Every structure is written in structure tokens, then in C-alpha cells.
Amino acid sequence: GWKRGSSFLPGIDVTDTKLSTSAFLLLHQARAERFFRSDHTNNWAVLVCTSRFWFNYRHVANTLSVYRSVKRLGIPDSHIVLMLADDMACNHRNPKPATVFSHKNMELNVYGDDVEVDYRGYEVTVENFLRVLTGRLPPSTPRSKRLLSDDHSNILIYLTGHGGNGFLKFQDSEEISNVELADAFEQMWQKRRYNELLFIIDTCQGASMYERFYSPNLMALASSQVGEDSLSHQPDLAIGVHLMDRYTFYLLEFLEDIHPASQANMNDLFKVCPKSQCVSTPGHRTDLFQRDPGSVLITDFFGSVRKVEITMETINLTPHTETALAYVDQLPVAQIIHQKPKQKDWHPPDGFILGLWTLILLVFFRTYGIKHLKHIF
Amino acid sequence: LSIRPVLSDPEKQRGRSAAVAIAALVIAAGIPLWWKTTETYRAWLPAARIGELEALQLELRVEVEVVFARGTLSPEQQKKVPASRITYESCCKSKSLCLVEADHALHTLTETSCGSVVIYIIPEASALLPQDMRVYVGRSRTALLRSQVASVVGAGLPEVLAALDPQMEQVLQTMSFNHQDVTAALTDRLRPGLSTRDSLADSMRAFKSSPGYEITFSLLNPDPKHHQLHWDVEAALDAYIYPLLHKMAPVANFSVDSQILYYAVLGVNPRYDASASAYTLSADSLAHVINPVEARLGSNAASSNPVLNFLLYVPDSLHSPLIIRNDQKQEVASNAFHSPRWGGIMVYNVDGAYGNDTQFPVDIAIDMSRVMGVFLSQLRLMLGFQQTGAPPGFVLEAAGREGVAEWELDRLLWSRSVENVATASASITSLAQLLDQIANIVINDNIAQQVASAVTALQAAVAELEAGNLALALEHSREAISASERAFFDPSLLHLLYFPDDQKFAIYIPLFLPMCVPILLSLLKIFREVQQHRAEKRAKRD
């Protein structure tokens, strides 16, 4: 044979060789057009609530309301990793058990009927969160607790809790810094675990958490700038705590108007909760994102609109002759299921105990005299 | 006057030597001990070989055997060609065979190894190929090329081969790989803009290389009261799908299962079209069909492999028949659609099997050959066999029942090997970079071992690709990618040790300061006394 070779240097410009421009390329063009509005084929969501204790009810309600919107718009549970640090619905201080409300007057129960919480209670730690993001989970982790995204996945990450300048508090005992988060995203990018990533954070001084990002295709939104506090919305007098944070409350209101075929884009999302409603100034960061935010649909991240193609080609198969499946001759059950003979409890031989007692009595009377025998008879 | 007996007091002397001894102990033994015990264990990684990986150059080599038929070469040229190549004509020349039989007969003559190609040059006037076709590509790595080279002047073998070069290159681009395929396999690693749009669409549609895949076939019956469906899926899988999966065994492991879902509806309401007297689903509404169904499908929770779902939907009697319309409002012959990296859905209408007044529920046996024909073609697309449009003048033999022709499989193996090599080298280099940057990560022995074996396997794969042994190259590349993934995603590599420098001070100062201050002060005191003593001595001398 003779050698036919090509050389490729990954990461460096490849010189263009002649490309065959045949007619079949044009046929594919029309089909290909529909793909290229966006590059993703599936959607994932990682929703994290980092606070525990009853008075942080609003953080759980925040996360559950985003969970509810994301499910309603089409992302299935198998593609959502929901981490709740505490259980508010079944908390013994909850006057309405099995519910988590987002609005006073108890208009909207965001807990719903089919919530699937993947990480609950004390499982929500910085370590587990970073493990989920980077994929470094122990081999025994079930599928529902993993983020199995690929290079064409769009991921939505929502964090809420108590935060400060450059950190977010987990469980009142540890914190994650913005540098760690940025490094985790970079590791995700190195392994191409996402196509585009939308990061939303609703904490005090939330904008500090996205300051250090440096990986491509990241868009970030925060509920407040550095130095500002994110405020809660309204308390409910019956439940006794603040039900939701302002930013997520208005975000939920905005998302309730979105349906799977909606054409609303990211610029509308940036306008959610202006300073007059939120008191804090929401911020966003789009410099690392390649597409123009005006062309990014809300459903690119919050929903799961699949790309479909009509199947044009089929293969002609001749029906094969049905060979009747013959089952092996069945053995009778008694031969298949070997039963061990039931073990009877061991008893000493018959009369043994009677003989033993007789012996004891005889020895007694022998020792102490036969005259005691009259006491027996 | 009491002279301060500074240096002669034995107790002071003892104190001084004690202080010096403690200081010496702390410095000589304490600091190394502290350093050693707070050091993170980092096993040795082959940094030099990993550095070489960054500038990896791939060379792909295809073994091509060219066989000249009688009548294609002039007698002088024939003398120059080795004799063994003339043996083929004895079987095919006299009979008027059809193409497929000829291809089969030729296939039995030569042993072709994985990745190689045999091209038979047949005379211009041969009747085997139709008039306007120049090339026929058979099912198993052989191609028939119609050409007339006897007319080439200057008759040496190299000139003959040079004259055939452009046509042979076209054949090889169809049968093995071309620039687009390789760029598509490397899309992650190359800069955007280098791949054409439909190679990008192809790469979006097919699954990435993975050690295993799970395939689930589901029958959706929304109307069990009217339809009692029987599908012999086990036999159909044996007959149609498993041959393809067996052939793909060198590429990945497959696990197949099937299920029947009752009362599962599509999420979209079909519209009734009076002109066709059928319910229709337009192309835009198809995108919303999958999500509501997916929640009910379930999956094998034991592995993290990608899942392919193939759904067969039998519409309920109220909404039968249900047809799918494409963008141009035309009916689709297959009545099926697929979603990239997810799977396919086929709608199977059964309203023709019964009339209005039959006793419900009706027993219906599903024609599995028709269903599997659609699923097989969708499966081919999902696994990465591109929709090969034949270049002009080419006849490509359809794969038929076996599911895939051997040269199509070779094409897939080429692009998978390249993809595996690229992904594995990228993983290893980024892991090495990460471990370099973060000095606090512990590198266990098993990670170092995985990295070393990944690097070895990578270099072996590149060597085999250069030599043209595709099967071995694929094996090595699979080893490389599994070792590199295991190393990269090892749970012990968690960087939770982000210590800014001020935190380091905050940790060590409360521990060491109380201990170091007395030592330092006593050393200082000793030093000052020694200096004073020297000064006094000098003063005494003067």
C-alpha cells in the first residue's frame, strides 16, 4: 500500500485543504440552519439552598420556586440537582406542614406534589457542591446525584443563602469563596462539562461571587452589589417568617409568564427587580459570554426545548422468520427449589430428664436418710 | 564595687547553654519535622512526557491495496506489476455478474484488516458498473474504480499510480476519512470557525465517545382499553439490532433493555386535518413532545453511561391516524423523528387493522421489521455513522440487514480514535496543569499510575495510527481515555485547600509565636551579653 497521511496540531490553526463541495452539502444546509441558533442539546440545573434553621425559610422557598419554574418549563428531574440544606416543609415549626409558600396569603405552594431533593440536610456541604460541579464523586454515587452534563449542555446554577464579600456561607459552619467557585468552573470548562452556563445568586453582596470568573461562556446575575444587602420580601404572620427574598420573588413572577415556546430573552431577565422594587441593585456580567444576550432565550437555560430532526432515511429490513421461542423443558418445582429438611429442635432422648431427676432424688435420700421420703409421698 | 560576673557564673552559663541548645533543637529538628509533617503527599508524575503531549502531531495512515484487472494495463505496464495481483480475474471475468455478487466474490479473495482499503481498477468498457457511475463501494472495504490507464504515456508503475491519484483520493475520502471528519472529531480542541456547519451538526447529533451506552426501547400505549399491543421485541432485537451492536463491540459496551408504558400521552395535542382525514403533528410542535414523556421513562440508575431512548408510540383510537408533517407540510415517510443525543420517536398507526364495530380491546401485532428499520437508521445516526451522501459518480452499497458496512465502521473507528486521543491528551495536560498550579492537592499513587498508563497508551495509540493499524490504535486510545478520565475524576483530587496567605499567618502565629518569643529573646540576650563581654575585653586590653 502507499502512505496517505494528514497532520493535525490540536489547538493550532489547521491549513485548509480542499473541501469537496458536492451537492449533498447543500441538502444538509437547511437542516443545519435550525441547529445554530444555539449550540446546546440538553439542559441541566443545579439549585442550591445553603442555609439551615427555621428563620431561613425564605432561602428554601427561593430555591423551590426556581425548581418549580424550571420543571414547569420542561427540565426533567433526572437533569436537576436540587440541594436543600434544611427541611422546611416538614419542620415541626411549620404551621402548615408539607407546604412551602412563596407569597403571603399562601397563594402559591412551591413545594408541590413531586419534589425530588437530591442532597438534603447535612449533605449540602461545600465539598459536595464542588464534587457535583467537577464530577469528582465517589463511584457509588447514584445517577440522580450526579451532574452528567456534556459539551453541549446548558447549565443553570442558582445559589441562595447568606453571603458576604467574596464568600457564601454553607450551613452556618463553612464557606465557599469566589476563587474556589471560579476554579471549579474552570475545571468544568477544561473537561467541557458545559456549553454555556448561567449563574444566578441571591445573597447579600452577591456580585462579589462572580467577580473572579475567568472561564468562557459564563453569564452571571446577582441580586445585589458589593456593599449592599439583599433584602427579604414580606413576612407572613401566620407562618411567622419572611417567605421569600425580593429578587427571587420578582424573578418568580417574571418566570411565571414564560412558557416553553416563549421568545423572551436575557435582556428581559436583566431588567427583573429594578432598584425601586429590590432596594438593592441587581447586577449582571456578560463579558465572558460569547453570544449577544439579546439573542439568548430564557428557555435556553430555564427550559428544555429539544432540537428535533425528522428521520428521512429508513433501512429496508425483510421480516425474518419467527422462530418460535422454545422454552426449555421445565423441571418440576421440587427439583428446582431444593428445600433443606427442616431442622427439628434437638431434644434429649426420651426419659432422660425423668431418669436424671430420679438419680438426684436417690442421691439425696441416700445422703440424708430414707426417713425424708415420707415427705414426698 | 561588685563586678558583675557575667560570663563566669556557672548558673548563667548553664542557662545560656540551655537556651542555645533549645534554639538549636528547634531550628535543626523542629523546622524540618514541621515541614515534613505538613507537606502534602505528591506522587511523581511524568511531567516531561506530558509536556510532549501538548504538541501532539497526529498522522493517520491508510493501507491501500490496488489491484489492476485485465484490460486496464498495457502489456509493458503489466510486466512491471507484481504477479500476485493478477490472480483475481479467474473468478469474475467470464460471467456476467451483478455488482453485489462480484463484490462478494472479490471480498473472499483478499483478507482486509481493519482500516485498510482495497481498490480494484476495472477497465473503462466493463459492464459491471452502470454507464455514468465510476466508482462502486461495496459492503466490506473494497471499491471498484473504472479507469483507463493503459493510455498513460511513459508507463512506469509510479506514473500509473500518479495518474490514478485524484480518483483514489476521492474514494479514500469517502471510505476512510477526510478533512471534515477529523476536524469534527477534534471540534472541542480546535478554535471555532474551522469546522463546517453540518459537520458541527453531525457532532452535535452523535454521542461523544464513552465506554458504554444504554439503549432503551419503549412501547407507549396510551389506550389499553382499545388496543392490546403485542411486540416481539426480543426477537427483533436479536435479528436486527444485536448484529450492529456486536460489530461495534470494539468501540463501546452496550446494554439494551425494553419496556412498555401504559397511559403515556404525548405532551402535544395533534390537530385534525380534514384534507388528509388524519391528525397531524407539525414540525414545530415536535420539540415539545419529548419532555413530558421523558419524566416517565426511567433509566438504569446503576451506571453513568449516556442513554439512548427509542420510543414507539401507538396513538389512541380517538386520535388515529396520526401523521407527522415536515416544514413543507408534507407527510414524512418514516413517521418518525429523532433528537440529537437523546434518541428517536416513531408513531405507528394501527387504525387500519380494525373496523368500527370490532370488539374492543383489539389484539394487534406490531410489524417489528418496519419499526426496527426506522430505529436502526436512527441508531446509526446517534452512534456517529454520518448520513453519507454519495459524491457524484459514486454508488454506495446500502448496508442492509447487517446494519453497517465495514468501511462505514472503519470511518467511525478513525474518527473515534482521533477523538479519544484528543480528549485523553487534553485531560492529561489540563490535569497536570491543575496539579502544578495548586500546590496543596494530594496526588496519590494510584493517580500517578493512571496518568503514567494513560500517557503510555496515548503514545502507543499515536504510533499505531501512524502505522495504520486501526484496531490496535482504537484499543490503545480507549485505554488512554479511560485511564485519563479515571485520573481526572478521582474523588481524592478535591481542591478545598484554598488558603490565602493571611489565613496561613492566622493559623500559625498562635501556635508558634508563644514558643518562639522566649527563644528569640533569650538568644538576643545571649548575643548582647557576648557583645558586652567582647567590648569589656577590648576595653581591658586597651
PDB file of N, CA, C and O in Angstrom, chain B residues 373-419:
ATOM      1  N   GLY B 373     -36.532  -0.997  11.234  1.00  0.00           N
ATOM      2  CA  GLY B 373     -35.863  -0.310  10.145  1.00  0.00           C
ATOM      3  C   GLY B 373     -35.641   1.154  10.482  1.00  0.00           C
ATOM      4  O   GLY B 373     -34.561   1.715  10.262  1.00  0.00           O
ATOM      5  N   VAL B 374     -36.681   1.760  11.062  1.00  0.00           N
ATOM      6  CA  VAL B 374     -36.565   3.170  11.434  1.00  0.00           C
ATOM      7  C   VAL B 374     -35.601   3.331  12.601  1.00  0.00           C
ATOM      8  O   VAL B 374     -34.710   4.190  12.593  1.00  0.00           O
ATOM      9  N   PHE B 375     -35.778   2.485  13.627  1.00  0.00           N
ATOM     10  CA  PHE B 375     -34.922   2.617  14.805  1.00  0.00           C
ATOM     11  C   PHE B 375     -33.469   2.365  14.455  1.00  0.00           C
ATOM     12  O   PHE B 375     -32.563   2.997  15.008  1.00  0.00           O
ATOM     13  N   LEU B 376     -33.240   1.436  13.541  1.00  0.00           N
ATOM     14  CA  LEU B 376     -31.854   1.121  13.181  1.00  0.00           C
ATOM     15  C   LEU B 376     -31.196   2.321  12.513  1.00  0.00           C
ATOM     16  O   LEU B 376     -30.054   2.651  12.797  1.00  0.00           O
ATOM     17  N   SER B 377     -31.948   2.991  11.630  1.00  0.00           N
ATOM     18  CA  SER B 377     -31.324   4.143  10.978  1.00  0.00           C
ATOM     19  C   SER B 377     -31.108   5.272  11.980  1.00  0.00           C
ATOM     20  O   SER B 377     -30.099   5.970  11.943  1.00  0.00           O
ATOM     21  N   GLN B 378     -32.047   5.446  12.930  1.00  0.00           N
ATOM     22  CA  GLN B 378     -31.839   6.474  13.960  1.00  0.00           C
ATOM     23  C   GLN B 378     -30.661   6.108  14.853  1.00  0.00           C
ATOM     24  O   GLN B 378     -29.860   6.975  15.232  1.00  0.00           O
ATOM     25  N   LEU B 379     -30.543   4.811  15.153  1.00  0.00           N
ATOM     26  CA  LEU B 379     -29.432   4.372  15.996  1.00  0.00           C
ATOM     27  C   LEU B 379     -28.103   4.633  15.315  1.00  0.00           C
ATOM     28  O   LEU B 379     -27.139   5.069  15.943  1.00  0.00           O
ATOM     29  N   ARG B 380     -28.061   4.402  14.018  1.00  0.00           N
ATOM     30  CA  ARG B 380     -26.826   4.677  13.288  1.00  0.00           C
ATOM     31  C   ARG B 380     -26.434   6.144  13.387  1.00  0.00           C
ATOM     32  O   ARG B 380     -25.282   6.497  13.590  1.00  0.00           O
ATOM     33  N   LEU B 381     -27.437   7.020  13.269  1.00  0.00           N
ATOM     34  CA  LEU B 381     -27.135   8.447  13.369  1.00  0.00           C
ATOM     35  C   LEU B 381     -26.630   8.806  14.752  1.00  0.00           C
ATOM     36  O   LEU B 381     -25.676   9.568  14.907  1.00  0.00           O
ATOM     37  N   MET B 382     -27.281   8.250  15.780  1.00  0.00           N
ATOM     38  CA  MET B 382     -26.892   8.592  17.147  1.00  0.00           C
ATOM     39  C   MET B 382     -25.492   8.085  17.466  1.00  0.00           C
ATOM     40  O   MET B 382     -24.770   8.676  18.247  1.00  0.00           O
ATOM     41  N   LEU B 383     -25.121   6.941  16.865  1.00  0.00           N
ATOM     42  CA  LEU B 383     -23.820   6.370  17.197  1.00  0.00           C
ATOM     43  C   LEU B 383     -22.695   7.019  16.426  1.00  0.00           C
ATOM     44  O   LEU B 383     -21.535   6.778  16.719  1.00  0.00           O
ATOM     45  N   GLY B 384     -23.026   7.820  15.417  1.00  0.00           N
ATOM     46  CA  GLY B 384     -21.962   8.547  14.746  1.00  0.00           C
ATOM     47  C   GLY B 384     -21.731   8.161  13.313  1.00  0.00           C
ATOM     48  O   GLY B 384     -20.792   8.657  12.705  1.00  0.00           O
ATOM     49  N   PHE B 385     -22.554   7.293  12.751  1.00  0.00           N
ATOM     50  CA  PHE B 385     -22.401   6.997  11.329  1.00  0.00           C
ATOM     51  C   PHE B 385     -23.092   8.113  10.567  1.00  0.00           C
ATOM     52  O   PHE B 385     -24.298   8.249  10.624  1.00  0.00           O
ATOM     53  N   GLN B 386     -22.317   8.912   9.874  1.00  0.00           N
ATOM     54  CA  GLN B 386     -22.935  10.069   9.237  1.00  0.00           C
ATOM     55  C   GLN B 386     -23.808   9.655   8.081  1.00  0.00           C
ATOM     56  O   GLN B 386     -23.635   8.606   7.486  1.00  0.00           O
ATOM     57  N   GLN B 387     -24.740  10.547   7.796  1.00  0.00           N
ATOM     58  CA  GLN B 387     -25.572  10.323   6.612  1.00  0.00           C
ATOM     59  C   GLN B 387     -24.678  10.546   5.405  1.00  0.00           C
ATOM     60  O   GLN B 387     -24.436  11.673   5.008  1.00  0.00           O
ATOM     61  N   THR B 388     -24.195   9.463   4.845  1.00  0.00           N
ATOM     62  CA  THR B 388     -23.240   9.630   3.747  1.00  0.00           C
ATOM     63  C   THR B 388     -23.988   9.916   2.467  1.00  0.00           C
ATOM     64  O   THR B 388     -24.696   9.075   1.952  1.00  0.00           O
ATOM     65  N   GLY B 389     -23.820  11.145   1.986  1.00  0.00           N
ATOM     66  CA  GLY B 389     -24.326  11.401   0.655  1.00  0.00           C
ATOM     67  C   GLY B 389     -23.241  10.990  -0.319  1.00  0.00           C
ATOM     68  O   GLY B 389     -22.077  11.275  -0.099  1.00  0.00           O
ATOM     69  N   ALA B 390     -23.604  10.283  -1.337  1.00  0.00           N
ATOM     70  CA  ALA B 390     -22.565   9.813  -2.247  1.00  0.00           C
ATOM     71  C   ALA B 390     -22.095  10.955  -3.128  1.00  0.00           C
ATOM     72  O   ALA B 390     -22.906  11.697  -3.671  1.00  0.00           O
ATOM     73  N   PRO B 391     -20.813  11.146  -3.272  1.00  0.00           N
ATOM     74  CA  PRO B 391     -20.311  12.135  -4.233  1.00  0.00           C
ATOM     75  C   PRO B 391     -20.740  11.727  -5.639  1.00  0.00           C
ATOM     76  O   PRO B 391     -21.066  10.568  -5.870  1.00  0.00           O
ATOM     77  N   PRO B 392     -20.741  12.684  -6.565  1.00  0.00           N
ATOM     78  CA  PRO B 392     -21.246  12.339  -7.902  1.00  0.00           C
ATOM     79  C   PRO B 392     -20.396  11.255  -8.555  1.00  0.00           C
ATOM     80  O   PRO B 392     -19.183  11.265  -8.470  1.00  0.00           O
ATOM     81  N   GLY B 393     -21.065  10.309  -9.191  1.00  0.00           N
ATOM     82  CA  GLY B 393     -20.358   9.232  -9.864  1.00  0.00           C
ATOM     83  C   GLY B 393     -20.104   8.034  -8.981  1.00  0.00           C
ATOM     84  O   GLY B 393     -19.515   7.053  -9.396  1.00  0.00           O
ATOM     85  N   PHE B 394     -20.546   8.104  -7.732  1.00  0.00           N
ATOM     86  CA  PHE B 394     -20.288   7.006  -6.810  1.00  0.00           C
ATOM     87  C   PHE B 394     -21.561   6.220  -6.576  1.00  0.00           C
ATOM     88  O   PHE B 394     -22.655   6.772  -6.524  1.00  0.00           O
ATOM     89  N   VAL B 395     -21.421   4.925  -6.393  1.00  0.00           N
ATOM     90  CA  VAL B 395     -22.538   4.100  -5.945  1.00  0.00           C
ATOM     91  C   VAL B 395     -22.136   3.501  -4.609  1.00  0.00           C
ATOM     92  O   VAL B 395     -21.143   2.786  -4.515  1.00  0.00           O
ATOM     93  N   LEU B 396     -22.900   3.787  -3.580  1.00  0.00           N
ATOM     94  CA  LEU B 396     -22.576   3.230  -2.267  1.00  0.00           C
ATOM     95  C   LEU B 396     -23.571   2.137  -1.948  1.00  0.00           C
ATOM     96  O   LEU B 396     -24.771   2.371  -1.956  1.00  0.00           O
ATOM     97  N   GLU B 397     -23.071   0.977  -1.676  1.00  0.00           N
ATOM     98  CA  GLU B 397     -23.959  -0.143  -1.387  1.00  0.00           C
ATOM     99  C   GLU B 397     -24.572   0.059  -0.008  1.00  0.00           C
ATOM    100  O   GLU B 397     -23.867   0.303   0.956  1.00  0.00           O
ATOM    101  N   ALA B 398     -25.881  -0.080   0.070  1.00  0.00           N
ATOM    102  CA  ALA B 398     -26.544   0.095   1.364  1.00  0.00           C
ATOM    103  C   ALA B 398     -26.199  -1.070   2.284  1.00  0.00           C
ATOM    104  O   ALA B 398     -25.974  -2.187   1.842  1.00  0.00           O
ATOM    105  N   ALA B 399     -26.170  -0.778   3.550  1.00  0.00           N
ATOM    106  CA  ALA B 399     -25.706  -1.792   4.489  1.00  0.00           C
ATOM    107  C   ALA B 399     -26.711  -2.885   4.695  1.00  0.00           C
ATOM    108  O   ALA B 399     -26.363  -4.004   5.025  1.00  0.00           O
ATOM    109  N   GLY B 400     -27.966  -2.571   4.537  1.00  0.00           N
ATOM    110  CA  GLY B 400     -28.985  -3.606   4.648  1.00  0.00           C
ATOM    111  C   GLY B 400     -29.074  -4.181   6.037  1.00  0.00           C
ATOM    112  O   GLY B 400     -29.001  -3.487   7.038  1.00  0.00           O
ATOM    113  N   ARG B 401     -29.200  -5.487   6.076  1.00  0.00           N
ATOM    114  CA  ARG B 401     -29.579  -6.140   7.315  1.00  0.00           C
ATOM    115  C   ARG B 401     -28.478  -6.112   8.366  1.00  0.00           C
ATOM    116  O   ARG B 401     -28.766  -6.105   9.553  1.00  0.00           O
ATOM    117  N   GLU B 402     -27.236  -6.096   7.904  1.00  0.00           N
ATOM    118  CA  GLU B 402     -26.177  -6.118   8.926  1.00  0.00           C
ATOM    119  C   GLU B 402     -26.096  -4.805   9.669  1.00  0.00           C
ATOM    120  O   GLU B 402     -25.397  -4.715  10.648  1.00  0.00           O
ATOM    121  N   GLY B 403     -26.744  -3.796   9.133  1.00  0.00           N
ATOM    122  CA  GLY B 403     -26.772  -2.538   9.856  1.00  0.00           C
ATOM    123  C   GLY B 403     -25.675  -1.587   9.442  1.00  0.00           C
ATOM    124  O   GLY B 403     -25.890  -0.386   9.358  1.00  0.00           O
ATOM    125  N   VAL B 404     -24.508  -2.092   9.214  1.00  0.00           N
ATOM    126  CA  VAL B 404     -23.429  -1.172   8.900  1.00  0.00           C
ATOM    127  C   VAL B 404     -22.400  -1.887   8.029  1.00  0.00           C
ATOM    128  O   VAL B 404     -22.090  -3.053   8.247  1.00  0.00           O
ATOM    129  N   ALA B 405     -21.924  -1.192   7.021  1.00  0.00           N
ATOM    130  CA  ALA B 405     -20.886  -1.769   6.177  1.00  0.00           C
ATOM    131  C   ALA B 405     -19.550  -1.643   6.891  1.00  0.00           C
ATOM    132  O   ALA B 405     -19.369  -0.794   7.757  1.00  0.00           O
ATOM    133  N   GLU B 406     -18.598  -2.486   6.499  1.00  0.00           N
ATOM    134  CA  GLU B 406     -17.340  -2.482   7.239  1.00  0.00           C
ATOM    135  C   GLU B 406     -16.564  -1.199   7.029  1.00  0.00           C
ATOM    136  O   GLU B 406     -15.888  -0.731   7.930  1.00  0.00           O
ATOM    137  N   TRP B 407     -16.681  -0.620   5.841  1.00  0.00           N
ATOM    138  CA  TRP B 407     -15.940   0.617   5.660  1.00  0.00           C
ATOM    139  C   TRP B 407     -16.583   1.760   6.432  1.00  0.00           C
ATOM    140  O   TRP B 407     -15.888   2.678   6.883  1.00  0.00           O
ATOM    141  N   GLU B 408     -17.907   1.713   6.635  1.00  0.00           N
ATOM    142  CA  GLU B 408     -18.552   2.729   7.475  1.00  0.00           C
ATOM    143  C   GLU B 408     -18.064   2.592   8.909  1.00  0.00           C
ATOM    144  O   GLU B 408     -17.828   3.580   9.615  1.00  0.00           O
ATOM    145  N   LEU B 409     -17.932   1.321   9.337  1.00  0.00           N
ATOM    146  CA  LEU B 409     -17.422   1.103  10.684  1.00  0.00           C
ATOM    147  C   LEU B 409     -15.998   1.615  10.798  1.00  0.00           C
ATOM    148  O   LEU B 409     -15.621   2.231  11.794  1.00  0.00           O
ATOM    149  N   ASP B 410     -15.199   1.379   9.765  1.00  0.00           N
ATOM    150  CA  ASP B 410     -13.826   1.882   9.775  1.00  0.00           C
ATOM    151  C   ASP B 410     -13.809   3.397   9.883  1.00  0.00           C
ATOM    152  O   ASP B 410     -13.010   3.975  10.616  1.00  0.00           O
ATOM    153  N   ARG B 411     -14.709   4.038   9.150  1.00  0.00           N
ATOM    154  CA  ARG B 411     -14.798   5.501   9.226  1.00  0.00           C
ATOM    155  C   ARG B 411     -15.049   5.957  10.642  1.00  0.00           C
ATOM    156  O   ARG B 411     -14.436   6.884  11.140  1.00  0.00           O
ATOM    157  N   LEU B 412     -16.001   5.256  11.282  1.00  0.00           N
ATOM    158  CA  LEU B 412     -16.305   5.618  12.660  1.00  0.00           C
ATOM    159  C   LEU B 412     -15.106   5.372  13.559  1.00  0.00           C
ATOM    160  O   LEU B 412     -14.805   6.167  14.455  1.00  0.00           O
ATOM    161  N   LEU B 413     -14.408   4.273  13.328  1.00  0.00           N
ATOM    162  CA  LEU B 413     -13.258   3.963  14.164  1.00  0.00           C
ATOM    163  C   LEU B 413     -12.163   5.003  13.995  1.00  0.00           C
ATOM    164  O   LEU B 413     -11.511   5.382  14.971  1.00  0.00           O
ATOM    165  N   TRP B 414     -11.957   5.478  12.764  1.00  0.00           N
ATOM    166  CA  TRP B 414     -10.957   6.531  12.577  1.00  0.00           C
ATOM    167  C   TRP B 414     -11.318   7.764  13.404  1.00  0.00           C
ATOM    168  O   TRP B 414     -10.501   8.300  14.156  1.00  0.00           O
ATOM    169  N   SER B 415     -12.575   8.202  13.259  1.00  0.00           N
ATOM    170  CA  SER B 415     -12.900   9.448  13.964  1.00  0.00           C
ATOM    171  C   SER B 415     -12.943   9.234  15.468  1.00  0.00           C
ATOM    172  O   SER B 415     -12.570  10.120  16.239  1.00  0.00           O
ATOM    173  N   ARG B 416     -13.349   8.037  15.912  1.00  0.00           N
ATOM    174  CA  ARG B 416     -13.355   7.794  17.352  1.00  0.00           C
ATOM    175  C   ARG B 416     -11.946   7.751  17.909  1.00  0.00           C
ATOM    176  O   ARG B 416     -11.680   8.259  18.995  1.00  0.00           O
ATOM    177  N   SER B 417     -11.031   7.120  17.163  1.00  0.00           N
ATOM    178  CA  SER B 417      -9.651   7.053  17.667  1.00  0.00           C
ATOM    179  C   SER B 417      -9.085   8.455  17.808  1.00  0.00           C
ATOM    180  O   SER B 417      -8.470   8.787  18.822  1.00  0.00           O
ATOM    181  N   VAL B 418      -9.323   9.275  16.784  1.00  0.00           N
ATOM    182  CA  VAL B 418      -8.803  10.635  16.843  1.00  0.00           C
ATOM    183  C   VAL B 418      -9.428  11.385  18.006  1.00  0.00           C
ATOM    184  O   VAL B 418      -8.756  12.088  18.765  1.00  0.00           O
ATOM    185  N   GLU B 419     -10.746  11.212  18.163  1.00  0.00           N
ATOM    186  CA  GLU B 419     -11.442  11.904  19.252  1.00  0.00           C
ATOM    187  C   GLU B 419     -10.901  11.454  20.605  1.00  0.00           C
ATOM    188  O   GLU B 419     -10.643  12.274  21.495  1.00  0.00           O
TER     189      GLU B 419
END
